[in-house]
Short mmCIF file of C-alpha atoms in Angstrom, two decimals:
data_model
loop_
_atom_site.label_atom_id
_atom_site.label_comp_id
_atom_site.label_asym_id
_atom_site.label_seq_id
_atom_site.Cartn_x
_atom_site.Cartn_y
_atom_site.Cartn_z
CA UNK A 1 0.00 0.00 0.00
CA UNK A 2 2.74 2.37 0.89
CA UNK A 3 4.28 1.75 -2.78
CA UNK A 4 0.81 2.95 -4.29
CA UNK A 5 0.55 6.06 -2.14
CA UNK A 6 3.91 7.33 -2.68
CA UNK A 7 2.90 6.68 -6.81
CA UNK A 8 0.42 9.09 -6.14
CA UNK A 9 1.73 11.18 -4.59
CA UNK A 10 4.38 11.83 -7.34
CA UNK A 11 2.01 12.04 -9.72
CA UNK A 12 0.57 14.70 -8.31
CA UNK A 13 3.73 16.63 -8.09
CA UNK A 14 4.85 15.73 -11.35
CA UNK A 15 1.82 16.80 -13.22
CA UNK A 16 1.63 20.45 -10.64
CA UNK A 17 4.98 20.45 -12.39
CA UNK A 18 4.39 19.61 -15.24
CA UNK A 19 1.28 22.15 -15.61
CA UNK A 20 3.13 24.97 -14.06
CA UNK A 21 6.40 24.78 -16.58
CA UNK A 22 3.05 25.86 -19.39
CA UNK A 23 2.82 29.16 -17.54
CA UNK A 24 6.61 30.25 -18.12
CA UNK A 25 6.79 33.10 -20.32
CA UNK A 26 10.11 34.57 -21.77
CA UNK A 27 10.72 37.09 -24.67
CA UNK A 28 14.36 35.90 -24.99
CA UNK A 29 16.54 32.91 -25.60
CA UNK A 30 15.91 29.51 -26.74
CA UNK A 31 13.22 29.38 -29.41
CA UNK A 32 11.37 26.45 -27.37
CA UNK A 33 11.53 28.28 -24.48
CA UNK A 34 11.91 27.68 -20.68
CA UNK A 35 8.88 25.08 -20.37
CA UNK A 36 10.80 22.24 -22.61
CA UNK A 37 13.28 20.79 -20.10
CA UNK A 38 10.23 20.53 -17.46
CA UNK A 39 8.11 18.68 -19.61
CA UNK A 40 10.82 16.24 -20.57
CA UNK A 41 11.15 15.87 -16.76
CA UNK A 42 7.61 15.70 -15.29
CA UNK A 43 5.87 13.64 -18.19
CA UNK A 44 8.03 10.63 -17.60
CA UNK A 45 7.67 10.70 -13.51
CA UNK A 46 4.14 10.89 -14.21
CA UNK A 47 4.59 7.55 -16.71
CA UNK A 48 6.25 6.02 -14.15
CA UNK A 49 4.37 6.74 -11.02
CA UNK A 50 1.33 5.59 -12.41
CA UNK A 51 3.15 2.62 -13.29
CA UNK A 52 3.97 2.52 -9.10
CA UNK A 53 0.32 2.40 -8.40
CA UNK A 54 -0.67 -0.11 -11.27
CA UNK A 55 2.04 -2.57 -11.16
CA UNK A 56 3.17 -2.42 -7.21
CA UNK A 57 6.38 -4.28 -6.53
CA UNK A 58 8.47 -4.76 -2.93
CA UNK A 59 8.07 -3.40 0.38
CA UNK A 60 8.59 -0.43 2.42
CA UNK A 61 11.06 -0.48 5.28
CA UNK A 62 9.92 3.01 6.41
CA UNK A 63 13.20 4.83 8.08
CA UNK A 64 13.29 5.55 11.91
CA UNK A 65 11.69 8.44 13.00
CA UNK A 66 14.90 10.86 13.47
CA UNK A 67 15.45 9.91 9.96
CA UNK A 68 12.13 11.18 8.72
CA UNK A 69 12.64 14.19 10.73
CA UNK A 70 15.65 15.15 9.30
CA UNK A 71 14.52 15.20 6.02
CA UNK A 72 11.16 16.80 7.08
CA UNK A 73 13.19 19.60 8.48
CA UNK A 74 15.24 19.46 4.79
CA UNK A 75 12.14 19.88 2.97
CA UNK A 76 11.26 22.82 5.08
CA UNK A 77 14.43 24.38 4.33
CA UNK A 78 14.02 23.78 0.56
CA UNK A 79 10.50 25.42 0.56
CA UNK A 80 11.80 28.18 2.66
CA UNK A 81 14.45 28.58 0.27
CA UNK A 82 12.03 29.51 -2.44
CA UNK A 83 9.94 31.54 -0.52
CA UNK A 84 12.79 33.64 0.25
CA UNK A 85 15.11 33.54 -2.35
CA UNK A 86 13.16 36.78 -4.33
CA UNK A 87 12.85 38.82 -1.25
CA UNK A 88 16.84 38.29 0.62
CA UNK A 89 18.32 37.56 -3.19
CA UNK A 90 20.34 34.78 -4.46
CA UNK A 91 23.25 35.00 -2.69
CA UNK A 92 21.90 35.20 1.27
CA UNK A 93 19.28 32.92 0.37
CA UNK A 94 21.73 30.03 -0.82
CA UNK A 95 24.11 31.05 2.06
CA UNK A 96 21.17 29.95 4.64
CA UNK A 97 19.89 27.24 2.38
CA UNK A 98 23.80 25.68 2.29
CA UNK A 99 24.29 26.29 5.73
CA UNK A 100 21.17 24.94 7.15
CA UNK A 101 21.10 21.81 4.81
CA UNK A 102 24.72 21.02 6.07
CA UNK A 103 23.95 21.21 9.71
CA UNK A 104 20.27 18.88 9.40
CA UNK A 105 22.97 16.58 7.52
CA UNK A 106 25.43 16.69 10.74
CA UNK A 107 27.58 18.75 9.84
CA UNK A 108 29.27 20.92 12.51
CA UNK A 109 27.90 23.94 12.34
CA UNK A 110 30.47 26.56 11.93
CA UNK A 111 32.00 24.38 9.06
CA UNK A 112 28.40 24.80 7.22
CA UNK A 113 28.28 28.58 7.81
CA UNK A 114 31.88 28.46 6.38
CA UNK A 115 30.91 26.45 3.25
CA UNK A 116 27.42 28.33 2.67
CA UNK A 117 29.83 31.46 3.32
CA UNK A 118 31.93 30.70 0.32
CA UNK A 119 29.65 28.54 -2.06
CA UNK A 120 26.90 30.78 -1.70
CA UNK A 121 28.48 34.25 -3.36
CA UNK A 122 30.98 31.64 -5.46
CA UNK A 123 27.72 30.39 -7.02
CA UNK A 124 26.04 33.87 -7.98
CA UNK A 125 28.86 34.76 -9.44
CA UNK A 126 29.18 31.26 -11.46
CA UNK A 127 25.18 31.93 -12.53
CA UNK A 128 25.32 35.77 -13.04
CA UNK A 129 28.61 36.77 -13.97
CA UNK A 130 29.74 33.50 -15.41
CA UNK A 131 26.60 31.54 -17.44
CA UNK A 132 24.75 34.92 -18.01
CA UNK A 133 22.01 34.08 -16.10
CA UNK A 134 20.93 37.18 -14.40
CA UNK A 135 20.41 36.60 -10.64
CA UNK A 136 19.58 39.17 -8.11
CA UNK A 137 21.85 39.92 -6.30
CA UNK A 138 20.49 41.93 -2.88
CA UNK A 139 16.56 40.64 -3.15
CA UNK A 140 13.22 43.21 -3.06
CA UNK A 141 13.85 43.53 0.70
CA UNK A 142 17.09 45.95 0.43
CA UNK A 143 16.11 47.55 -2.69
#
């Protein structure tokens, strides 16, 4: 049963994905445009978790509760990470999301702030300055 529920539940993330990548709209770049490469993702995981609930195979050895924990608290990070990377900016939002991720992962903490520290401005600068892909830097909150 636990097979069949987590098929589900992908498919219903893949196809919020899926439906969401339609609603992309940029005046520049690629001639297919941003919405290709999320299509080519979510229309398979939707193929294939429906083929989860159909055809369930094996069982579940559900982790131990600290376990699921930690990556509840990951997930929470992630999400938090996009609800604030537009109003802190790219740079201060990766630095908590790096440092954050690397301490629920047990990490020692000052090592994490470290790394987010470094990675954090090292990948805006990759993105922005690098790739051409214009990031903001300081988010709607300082401007």
């Amino acid at each position: 049963m636990s097979v069949r529920i987590l098929g589900v539940a992908i498919f219903v993330i893949a196809a919020l994905y899926t439906q969401q990548a339609g609603t992309y709209a940029v005046t520049f770049g690629d001639v297919l445009g941003p919405t290709v490469f999320p299509v080519i993702v979510g229309v398979p995981m939707m193929i294939l978790s429906a083929s989860l609930v159909v055809f369930p195979m094996g069982q579940v050895d559900w982790p131990a509760p600290q376990r699921m924990g930690r990556q509840a608290a990951a997930l929470a990070v992630l999400v938090g990470y996009t609800m604030t990377l537009e109003p802190l900016g790219f740079p201060l939002a990766t630095f908590a999301l790096i440092a954050l991720i690397g301490i629920i992962l047990g990490g020692a903490p000052v090592k994490a702030v470290v790394l987010g520290a470094v990675m954090a401005p090292a990948l805006w600068a990759l993105f922005d300055q690098v790739l051409g892909l214009p990031l903001d830097f300081l988010g709607e909150l300082f401007v």
